[in-house]
Short mmCIF file of C-alpha atoms in Angstrom, two decimals:
data_model
loop_
_atom_site.label_atom_id
_atom_site.label_comp_id
_atom_site.label_asym_id
_atom_site.label_seq_id
_atom_site.Cartn_x
_atom_site.Cartn_y
_atom_site.Cartn_z
CA MET H 2 -2.79 -7.45 -6.59
CA PHE H 3 0.11 -16.16 -0.18
CA ARG H 4 3.37 -18.12 0.90
CA ARG H 5 4.67 -20.61 3.15
CA SER H 6 7.42 -22.74 4.24
CA LEU H 7 8.74 -26.54 4.19
CA ALA H 8 8.33 -27.50 7.38
CA GLY H 9 5.08 -28.47 8.70
CA ALA H 10 2.74 -27.04 11.06
CA LEU H 11 0.43 -24.61 9.52
CA ALA H 12 -2.96 -24.15 9.92
CA ALA H 13 -6.21 -23.31 11.39
CA GLY H 14 -8.28 -26.38 11.25
CA MET H 15 -5.35 -28.39 9.60
CA ALA H 16 -2.81 -30.83 11.36
CA ALA H 17 0.87 -30.54 10.36
CA ALA H 18 1.25 -33.82 9.58
CA ALA H 19 -1.59 -34.13 7.11
CA LEU H 20 -0.56 -31.04 5.51
CA LEU H 21 2.96 -32.26 4.57
CA THR H 22 1.69 -35.63 3.13
CA GLY H 23 -0.86 -33.77 0.95
CA CYS H 24 -3.80 -34.15 3.14
CA GLY H 25 -3.18 -37.74 3.82
CA GLY H 26 -2.52 -39.08 0.45
CA GLY H 27 1.16 -38.57 0.02
CA GLY H 28 0.73 -36.89 -3.31
CA ASP H 29 3.52 -36.10 -5.79
CA ASP H 30 5.40 -34.71 -2.73
CA ALA H 31 6.13 -38.25 -1.78
CA THR H 32 7.52 -39.53 -4.88
CA ASP H 33 10.99 -39.66 -6.80
CA GLY H 34 12.04 -36.96 -9.33
CA PRO H 35 11.02 -33.18 -9.62
CA VAL H 36 7.60 -32.12 -8.87
CA THR H 37 5.50 -30.25 -11.26
CA LEU H 38 3.95 -27.63 -9.13
CA LYS H 39 0.60 -25.48 -11.12
CA VAL H 40 0.60 -21.77 -10.35
CA LEU H 41 -2.73 -19.58 -11.38
CA THR H 42 -1.97 -16.03 -12.06
CA TRP H 43 -2.52 -13.12 -13.82
CA GLU H 44 1.41 -12.15 -14.05
CA PRO H 45 1.69 -8.69 -11.72
CA GLY H 46 4.74 -7.58 -13.15
CA GLY H 47 4.53 -8.56 -16.60
CA THR H 48 5.62 -11.54 -18.33
CA GLU H 49 9.26 -10.90 -18.48
CA TYR H 50 9.12 -10.73 -14.78
CA TRP H 51 7.52 -14.19 -14.72
CA LYS H 52 9.59 -15.77 -16.87
CA GLN H 53 12.58 -14.68 -14.57
CA VAL H 54 10.81 -16.36 -11.15
CA LYS H 55 10.17 -19.57 -13.10
CA THR H 56 14.07 -19.49 -14.14
CA SER H 57 15.58 -18.59 -10.69
CA PHE H 58 13.30 -20.67 -8.56
CA GLU H 59 13.79 -23.86 -10.64
CA ALA H 60 17.50 -23.42 -10.72
CA GLY H 61 17.81 -23.14 -6.95
CA HIS H 62 14.96 -26.12 -6.33
CA PRO H 63 16.28 -28.70 -8.87
CA ASN H 64 13.23 -30.87 -7.09
CA ILE H 65 10.45 -28.67 -8.46
CA LYS H 66 9.26 -27.61 -11.82
CA LEU H 67 6.70 -24.55 -11.84
CA GLU H 68 3.94 -24.63 -14.95
CA MET H 69 2.48 -21.48 -15.08
CA GLN H 70 -1.22 -20.63 -15.93
CA SER H 71 -1.64 -17.02 -17.08
CA VAL H 72 -4.95 -15.63 -17.13
CA PRO H 73 -5.81 -11.64 -18.01
CA PHE H 74 -6.71 -9.78 -14.72
CA ASP H 75 -10.30 -9.21 -16.04
CA LYS H 76 -11.07 -12.63 -16.60
CA TYR H 77 -9.22 -14.28 -13.61
CA PRO H 78 -12.23 -14.85 -11.59
CA GLU H 79 -14.09 -16.76 -14.68
CA VAL H 80 -11.15 -18.94 -14.63
CA GLN H 81 -10.69 -19.41 -10.94
CA GLY H 82 -14.01 -19.92 -10.01
CA PRO H 83 -14.24 -23.68 -11.54
CA TYR H 84 -11.16 -24.59 -9.73
CA ILE H 85 -12.17 -23.56 -6.26
CA THR H 86 -15.94 -24.91 -6.71
CA SER H 87 -14.87 -28.38 -8.01
CA GLN H 88 -11.63 -28.36 -5.41
CA SER H 89 -9.31 -29.41 -8.24
CA GLY H 90 -6.53 -27.60 -10.35
CA PRO H 91 -3.70 -25.00 -9.14
CA ASP H 92 -1.54 -26.07 -6.22
CA VAL H 93 -0.60 -22.23 -5.70
CA MET H 94 -3.25 -19.42 -6.51
CA ALA H 95 -3.32 -15.25 -6.78
CA ASN H 96 -5.51 -13.15 -5.09
CA ASN H 97 -5.76 -9.64 -4.53
CA ALA H 98 -4.88 -8.98 -0.60
CA GLY H 99 -7.96 -8.34 1.50
CA LEU H 100 -11.69 -9.32 0.90
CA GLU H 101 -11.11 -10.83 -2.52
CA LEU H 102 -8.45 -13.26 -0.88
CA PHE H 103 -10.82 -13.58 2.25
CA ASP H 104 -14.00 -14.23 -0.04
CA ARG H 105 -11.92 -17.21 -1.25
CA ARG H 106 -10.23 -18.47 1.90
CA GLY H 107 -11.76 -21.92 1.82
CA ALA H 108 -9.95 -22.64 -1.16
CA TYR H 109 -6.69 -21.92 0.90
CA VAL H 110 -4.38 -23.58 3.75
CA PRO H 111 -4.14 -21.26 6.61
CA LEU H 112 -0.37 -19.97 7.39
CA GLY H 113 -0.49 -20.93 10.92
CA ASP H 114 2.41 -20.09 13.08
CA LYS H 115 4.70 -20.66 10.03
CA ALA H 116 3.64 -16.74 8.85
CA ALA H 117 6.03 -15.10 11.15
CA GLU H 118 8.62 -17.04 10.28
CA ILE H 119 8.07 -16.62 6.76
CA THR H 120 7.24 -13.14 7.15
CA LYS H 121 10.02 -11.93 9.20
CA ASP H 122 11.90 -10.13 6.82
CA LEU H 123 8.74 -8.34 4.68
CA VAL H 124 7.42 -4.93 5.95
CA THR H 125 4.02 -5.75 5.98
CA TYR H 126 1.30 -8.56 5.36
CA SER H 127 -1.83 -7.78 7.44
CA GLY H 128 -3.80 -7.76 3.98
CA ALA H 129 -3.37 -11.40 3.73
CA CYS H 130 -4.99 -12.17 7.32
CA GLU H 131 -8.63 -11.75 8.34
CA GLY H 132 -9.75 -8.80 9.91
CA PHE H 133 -5.76 -7.12 8.63
CA ASP H 134 -4.97 -8.64 11.94
CA THR H 135 -1.39 -10.61 11.60
CA GLY H 136 -2.69 -12.25 15.00
CA LYS H 137 -5.76 -13.84 12.93
CA THR H 138 -5.72 -16.66 10.35
CA CYS H 139 -3.46 -15.70 7.24
CA TYR H 140 -3.64 -17.05 4.18
CA GLY H 141 -0.38 -16.05 2.27
CA VAL H 142 2.13 -13.59 1.96
CA PRO H 143 2.73 -11.17 -0.58
CA PHE H 144 5.66 -9.62 -2.08
CA SER H 145 5.11 -6.23 -3.14
CA TYR H 146 3.62 -3.25 -1.98
CA GLN H 147 0.51 -1.65 -3.87
CA GLY H 148 -1.69 1.32 -3.52
CA ASN H 149 -3.17 4.13 -6.02
CA VAL H 150 -1.73 7.24 -7.26
CA LEU H 151 -2.89 10.00 -10.01
CA TYR H 152 -0.80 9.82 -12.85
CA TYR H 153 -0.64 13.60 -15.23
CA ASN H 154 0.92 14.25 -18.68
CA LYS H 155 2.44 17.24 -18.32
CA ALA H 156 2.12 18.10 -21.62
CA VAL H 157 -1.09 18.02 -21.93
CA LEU H 158 -1.35 20.19 -18.73
CA THR H 159 1.02 22.88 -20.53
CA ALA H 160 -1.27 22.80 -23.71
CA ALA H 161 -4.52 23.54 -21.74
CA GLY H 162 -2.27 26.58 -20.01
CA LEU H 163 -1.99 24.96 -16.68
CA ASP H 164 1.24 24.49 -14.58
CA PRO H 165 2.74 21.11 -15.41
CA GLU H 166 4.80 21.28 -12.09
CA LYS H 167 1.62 22.20 -9.87
CA PRO H 168 -1.04 19.67 -10.29
CA PRO H 169 -4.36 20.37 -8.76
CA ALA H 170 -4.44 19.64 -5.23
CA THR H 171 -8.30 20.25 -4.45
CA TRP H 172 -11.46 19.17 -5.97
CA ASP H 173 -12.38 22.56 -6.99
CA GLU H 174 -8.81 22.64 -8.95
CA PHE H 175 -9.49 19.24 -10.41
CA GLY H 176 -12.75 20.63 -11.70
CA ALA H 177 -11.21 23.78 -13.32
CA ALA H 178 -8.38 21.97 -14.61
CA CYS H 179 -10.73 19.42 -16.34
CA ASP H 180 -12.42 22.33 -17.94
CA ALA H 181 -9.37 23.74 -19.42
CA VAL H 182 -8.27 20.17 -20.52
CA LYS H 183 -11.48 19.72 -22.26
CA LYS H 184 -11.31 23.28 -24.15
CA ALA H 185 -7.82 21.80 -25.32
CA GLY H 186 -9.52 18.96 -26.60
CA LYS H 187 -8.59 16.39 -24.51
CA THR H 188 -9.74 13.90 -22.12
CA CYS H 189 -9.34 15.19 -18.27
CA LEU H 190 -9.34 11.69 -16.71
CA ALA H 191 -8.86 8.52 -18.27
CA LEU H 192 -11.27 6.17 -16.92
CA GLY H 193 -12.76 2.70 -17.55
CA LEU H 194 -16.21 1.30 -15.38
CA SER H 195 -16.26 -2.27 -16.26
CA GLY H 196 -14.89 -4.87 -13.98
CA THR H 197 -13.24 -4.42 -10.40
CA PHE H 198 -11.02 -1.59 -11.63
CA PRO H 199 -13.64 1.40 -9.96
CA ALA H 200 -13.55 -0.25 -6.22
CA TYR H 201 -9.80 -0.70 -6.31
CA TRP H 202 -8.32 2.39 -7.68
CA ASP H 203 -11.22 5.02 -7.69
CA PHE H 204 -13.18 4.55 -4.69
CA PRO H 205 -10.50 4.51 -1.94
CA GLU H 206 -9.28 7.96 -2.86
CA ILE H 207 -12.75 9.51 -2.67
CA ALA H 208 -13.39 7.36 0.67
CA ARG H 209 -10.58 9.15 2.15
CA ASN H 210 -12.38 12.21 2.23
CA TYR H 211 -15.09 11.01 4.19
CA LEU H 212 -14.09 7.84 6.00
CA THR H 213 -11.81 7.82 9.14
CA GLU H 214 -9.84 4.48 9.87
CA ASP H 215 -12.28 3.30 12.29
CA ASP H 216 -15.05 3.58 9.33
CA ILE H 217 -12.93 1.69 6.94
CA ARG H 218 -12.73 -1.07 9.46
CA ALA H 219 -16.61 -1.09 9.94
CA LEU H 220 -16.76 -1.19 6.06
CA LEU H 221 -14.75 -4.12 6.40
CA ALA H 222 -16.81 -5.71 9.26
CA GLY H 223 -20.11 -4.89 6.92
CA LYS H 224 -21.14 -2.62 9.99
CA LEU H 225 -21.38 0.67 7.63
CA SER H 226 -24.51 0.70 5.87
CA TRP H 227 -24.31 1.95 2.32
CA LYS H 228 -27.22 4.66 3.13
CA ASP H 229 -24.97 5.95 6.10
CA PRO H 230 -24.48 9.82 4.68
CA LYS H 231 -20.53 9.34 4.22
CA LEU H 232 -20.65 6.31 1.88
CA VAL H 233 -23.72 8.34 0.24
CA ALA H 234 -21.37 11.02 -0.21
CA VAL H 235 -18.50 9.01 -1.64
CA LEU H 236 -20.94 7.54 -4.43
CA GLU H 237 -22.16 11.47 -5.05
CA LYS H 238 -18.75 12.50 -5.65
CA LEU H 239 -17.79 9.36 -7.77
CA ALA H 240 -20.72 10.08 -10.05
CA GLU H 241 -19.52 13.64 -10.51
CA ILE H 242 -16.65 12.42 -12.36
CA THR H 243 -18.73 10.97 -15.22
CA THR H 244 -21.50 13.26 -14.87
CA LYS H 245 -19.97 16.54 -15.02
CA GLY H 246 -17.98 15.29 -18.24
CA TRP H 247 -14.38 14.89 -16.76
CA ALA H 248 -13.74 11.32 -17.95
CA ASN H 249 -14.03 9.84 -21.46
CA LYS H 250 -17.50 9.56 -22.75
CA ASN H 251 -16.94 5.69 -23.42
CA ALA H 252 -16.02 4.99 -19.81
CA PRO H 253 -19.20 3.08 -18.68
CA SER H 254 -18.26 0.53 -21.80
CA ILE H 255 -14.64 -0.36 -21.53
CA THR H 256 -12.03 -1.62 -18.53
CA MET H 257 -9.60 0.40 -17.07
CA LEU H 258 -6.77 -2.14 -18.13
CA PRO H 259 -5.91 -2.20 -20.82
CA ASP H 260 -8.60 0.33 -22.49
CA GLY H 261 -8.40 3.49 -19.97
CA ALA H 262 -4.86 3.01 -19.54
CA ASP H 263 -4.41 3.33 -23.30
CA ILE H 264 -6.17 6.50 -23.38
CA PHE H 265 -3.42 8.06 -21.12
CA GLN H 266 -0.54 6.17 -22.45
CA ARG H 267 -1.67 7.58 -25.99
CA GLY H 268 -1.39 11.06 -24.86
CA ASP H 269 -5.14 11.81 -24.85
CA ALA H 270 -5.77 12.33 -21.50
CA ALA H 271 -4.40 14.44 -18.75
CA PHE H 272 -4.87 12.25 -15.58
CA ALA H 273 -5.11 8.51 -15.05
CA GLY H 274 -5.80 7.27 -11.48
CA THR H 275 -3.74 3.99 -11.43
CA ILE H 276 -1.64 2.17 -9.28
CA ILE H 277 2.25 2.20 -8.15
CA SER H 278 2.97 -1.61 -9.28
CA ASP H 279 2.20 -4.21 -11.63
CA ALA H 280 1.28 -3.43 -15.13
CA VAL H 281 -0.28 -0.08 -15.41
CA ASN H 282 2.40 1.98 -12.86
CA TRP H 283 5.03 4.70 -13.60
CA GLU H 284 7.26 2.64 -15.80
CA ALA H 285 4.84 1.73 -18.56
CA PHE H 286 3.42 5.37 -18.24
CA GLY H 287 6.81 6.89 -18.69
CA LYS H 288 7.81 4.70 -21.57
CA ALA H 289 5.20 5.81 -23.31
CA LEU H 290 4.97 9.47 -22.70
CA GLY H 291 8.83 10.04 -21.72
CA ASP H 292 9.72 10.25 -18.01
CA ASP H 293 10.22 14.10 -18.50
CA LYS H 294 6.41 14.28 -19.20
CA LEU H 295 5.40 12.09 -16.91
CA GLY H 296 3.78 13.55 -13.39
CA VAL H 297 2.62 11.63 -10.18
CA THR H 298 0.65 13.27 -7.31
CA ARG H 299 -2.29 12.18 -4.60
CA TRP H 300 -5.83 12.07 -5.83
CA PRO H 301 -7.00 15.84 -5.14
CA ALA H 302 -8.52 16.15 -1.64
CA ILE H 303 -12.41 17.03 -1.51
CA ASP H 304 -12.21 18.19 2.09
CA PRO H 305 -8.20 18.42 2.70
CA ALA H 306 -8.84 18.94 6.43
CA ALA H 307 -10.26 15.38 6.54
CA PRO H 308 -8.00 13.12 8.45
CA LEU H 309 -6.88 10.78 5.84
CA ALA H 310 -7.26 13.13 2.96
CA GLN H 311 -3.58 13.94 2.63
CA LYS H 312 -2.87 10.09 3.32
CA PHE H 313 -1.92 7.24 0.76
CA SER H 314 -4.15 4.23 0.17
CA GLY H 315 -1.77 1.60 0.68
CA ILE H 316 -2.14 -2.31 0.48
CA GLU H 317 0.03 -5.34 -0.52
CA GLY H 318 -0.24 -6.93 -3.81
CA ALA H 319 -0.92 -10.29 -5.06
CA VAL H 320 -0.86 -13.09 -2.54
CA TYR H 321 -0.28 -16.21 -3.39
CA GLY H 322 -1.27 -19.20 -1.72
CA VAL H 323 -1.32 -23.29 -1.23
CA THR H 324 -4.59 -24.75 -2.10
CA GLN H 325 -6.45 -26.92 0.09
CA TRP H 326 -6.97 -29.69 -2.41
CA SER H 327 -3.43 -29.64 -3.66
CA GLN H 328 -1.12 -33.19 -3.47
CA LYS H 329 1.74 -31.08 -3.60
CA LYS H 330 1.85 -28.74 -0.28
CA GLN H 331 5.18 -28.97 0.69
CA ALA H 332 6.41 -27.67 -3.00
CA GLY H 333 3.74 -24.97 -2.85
CA LEU H 334 5.27 -23.98 0.50
CA GLU H 335 8.68 -24.10 -0.84
CA PHE H 336 7.90 -21.71 -3.77
CA ILE H 337 5.61 -19.16 -1.73
CA THR H 338 8.28 -18.99 0.75
CA TRP H 339 10.76 -18.17 -1.92
CA LEU H 340 8.63 -15.53 -3.27
CA ALA H 341 8.69 -13.35 -0.28
CA GLY H 342 12.38 -13.87 -0.35
CA LYS H 343 15.13 -11.46 -0.84
CA GLU H 344 16.04 -13.03 -4.41
CA ASN H 345 12.54 -12.47 -5.89
CA GLY H 346 12.45 -9.06 -4.03
CA GLU H 347 15.14 -7.96 -6.31
CA LEU H 348 13.76 -9.73 -9.31
CA TRP H 349 10.48 -7.70 -8.61
CA VAL H 350 12.49 -4.55 -8.80
CA LYS H 351 14.27 -5.05 -11.75
CA TYR H 352 11.60 -6.77 -13.90
CA GLY H 353 8.41 -5.86 -12.58
CA LYS H 354 9.69 -2.21 -11.76
CA GLY H 355 7.23 -2.86 -8.56
CA GLN H 356 7.24 -1.59 -4.78
CA PRO H 357 8.89 -4.70 -2.84
CA LEU H 358 8.18 -5.64 0.69
CA ASN H 359 11.04 -7.40 1.26
CA LYS H 360 13.22 -5.08 3.86
CA ASN H 361 16.87 -6.55 2.55
CA VAL H 362 16.57 -5.49 -1.40
CA ASP H 363 19.73 -3.79 -2.53
CA LYS H 364 18.71 -0.02 -2.40
CA ALA H 365 21.03 0.10 -5.26
CA LEU H 366 18.75 -1.67 -7.55
CA LEU H 367 15.56 0.88 -7.03
CA PRO H 368 14.44 2.85 -10.09
CA SER H 369 15.70 6.52 -10.22
CA SER H 370 12.76 7.62 -12.44
CA PRO H 371 11.21 11.07 -11.15
CA ALA H 372 7.99 9.49 -10.78
CA PHE H 373 9.36 6.36 -8.65
CA LEU H 374 11.23 8.96 -6.23
CA LYS H 375 7.77 11.04 -5.92
CA ILE H 376 5.84 7.60 -4.95
CA GLN H 377 8.36 7.06 -2.65
CA GLU H 378 7.37 10.17 -0.70
CA LEU H 379 3.53 9.61 -1.01
CA VAL H 380 3.64 6.13 0.53
CA ALA H 381 5.31 7.61 3.53
CA GLN H 382 2.28 8.36 4.91
CA PRO H 383 -0.14 5.20 4.26
CA THR H 384 -3.51 4.61 5.42
CA LEU H 385 -5.92 1.81 5.32
CA HIS H 386 -6.86 1.09 1.58
CA ALA H 387 -10.96 1.44 1.59
CA GLY H 388 -10.99 -0.50 -1.83
CA VAL H 389 -9.78 -3.96 -0.52
CA MET H 390 -12.68 -3.78 2.29
CA LEU H 391 -15.14 -4.35 -0.29
CA SER H 392 -16.78 -7.82 -0.89
CA GLY H 393 -17.03 -9.21 -4.47
CA PRO H 394 -20.63 -8.50 -4.48
CA GLU H 395 -19.98 -5.02 -3.53
CA ALA H 396 -17.09 -4.25 -5.79
CA ASP H 397 -19.33 -5.71 -8.34
CA ALA H 398 -22.46 -3.31 -7.78
CA LEU H 399 -19.83 -0.49 -7.11
CA ALA H 400 -18.80 -0.67 -10.97
CA ARG H 401 -22.48 -1.57 -12.34
CA GLY H 402 -24.04 1.37 -10.27
CA TRP H 403 -21.41 3.87 -11.50
CA GLN H 404 -22.23 2.57 -15.31
CA GLN H 405 -25.67 3.41 -15.06
CA VAL H 406 -25.26 6.38 -13.19
CA THR H 407 -23.27 7.71 -15.90
CA LEU H 408 -25.79 6.61 -18.22
CA GLY H 409 -28.93 8.37 -16.58
CA GLN H 410 -30.35 4.94 -15.76
CA LEU H 411 -29.85 5.09 -12.09
CA THR H 412 -29.80 7.86 -9.18
CA VAL H 413 -27.40 7.92 -6.53
CA ASP H 414 -29.66 7.35 -4.00
CA LYS H 415 -30.72 3.88 -5.85
CA TRP H 416 -27.21 3.21 -6.49
CA ALA H 417 -26.85 3.33 -2.72
CA GLU H 418 -29.57 0.76 -2.05
CA GLN H 419 -27.87 -1.55 -4.83
CA MET H 420 -25.08 -1.11 -2.60
CA GLN H 421 -26.89 -2.16 0.69
CA GLN H 422 -27.89 -5.34 -0.92
CA ALA H 423 -24.80 -6.09 -1.95
CA LEU H 424 -23.54 -6.16 1.26
CA GLU H 425 -26.29 -8.32 2.76
CA ARG H 426 -25.16 -10.83 0.16
CA SER H 427 -21.86 -10.83 0.81
CA PRO H 428 -20.83 -14.12 2.50
CA THR H 429 -17.96 -13.36 4.40
CA LYS H 430 -18.94 -10.17 5.85
CA LYS H 431 -22.33 -11.84 7.13
CA GLN H 432 -19.76 -14.14 9.19
CA THR H 433 -17.97 -11.27 10.34
CA LYS H 434 -21.06 -9.81 11.66
#
């Protein structure tokens, strides 16, 4: 897992004139010669994609040079936090759509009435807007589509005596498959519980069985208690994955990226729950295992009759926004507007192998991988992504609590209490209530 144009009136709280003059200071935007724009990113889509972004953008914008600062995803908050605290540093920064972005919204210039103009060719961008509502304040525009699927290794299923063309569709079937895979000497579900990955990649797929869309919006607004039976049931099922031995034993001590993903890519696990775009998607797994051995499906349904159980947890990818402190806001607007355009959408497909949001991307460029084509079927029935409704404190408490439950140090009821305390510490949700 932010953008804008060059004209001028942006803003929820900022005058257009101040914006285009670098908040009254003129800044590098007003100088002769190329402007150097500092961009903070974790390089979603990979290094080669971002090299192409830099080359292509600079070729079409000789007045702007990009200086990229790339940070590993799991270290990103540690690097970004001091910039926000000191109100200095990058001119453009990335954050995941949803509450991760909203928690940091004070760092970004709001789009104001420019949002509709910049995003007119995008399928959606509500994940960059407060309340997931494009009629409210928006802090950027994404260019990719993101969400969760369950990848599986057909060779591992076959070796375990399972049908590789019929992956488990229900929770009970998944449990039986895990038992068979374990007997065959492999890990069932490759998993890493350190960091925010459990919140973004696992929690939404369990939550879809218990929450309605209204419940998910209540979660966003901080109006759904973590002691509510629905959310307690979600935590119970997450705990079941590890306490029943369906995952690798070292899950509490590793991150999903790269460690958990590596277990799957090595062929040592039957399943991996990850994402449709960015670094650990169908392309990386297909290269490692072979396209013919890679399968993709929805997570198994706990309650197949639940309203959202057969849906796809979809959300826009990383959002790039112009920082409040930047003295190069006009250049920043040019760059993030370009990111939302057709040219970058096609670079994203070609080099990032991800799902573009720009509707004008040449369909002939889309991959023909069987996994990619299956993903196109799955994304056709989207619902809200519950994971990005979690605030920073909640995402941290979800991962930490799951680690403790797995190690026998915490009960699920105590986990729910910790989650509720995290909710009550969330500045964003306090303001929403």
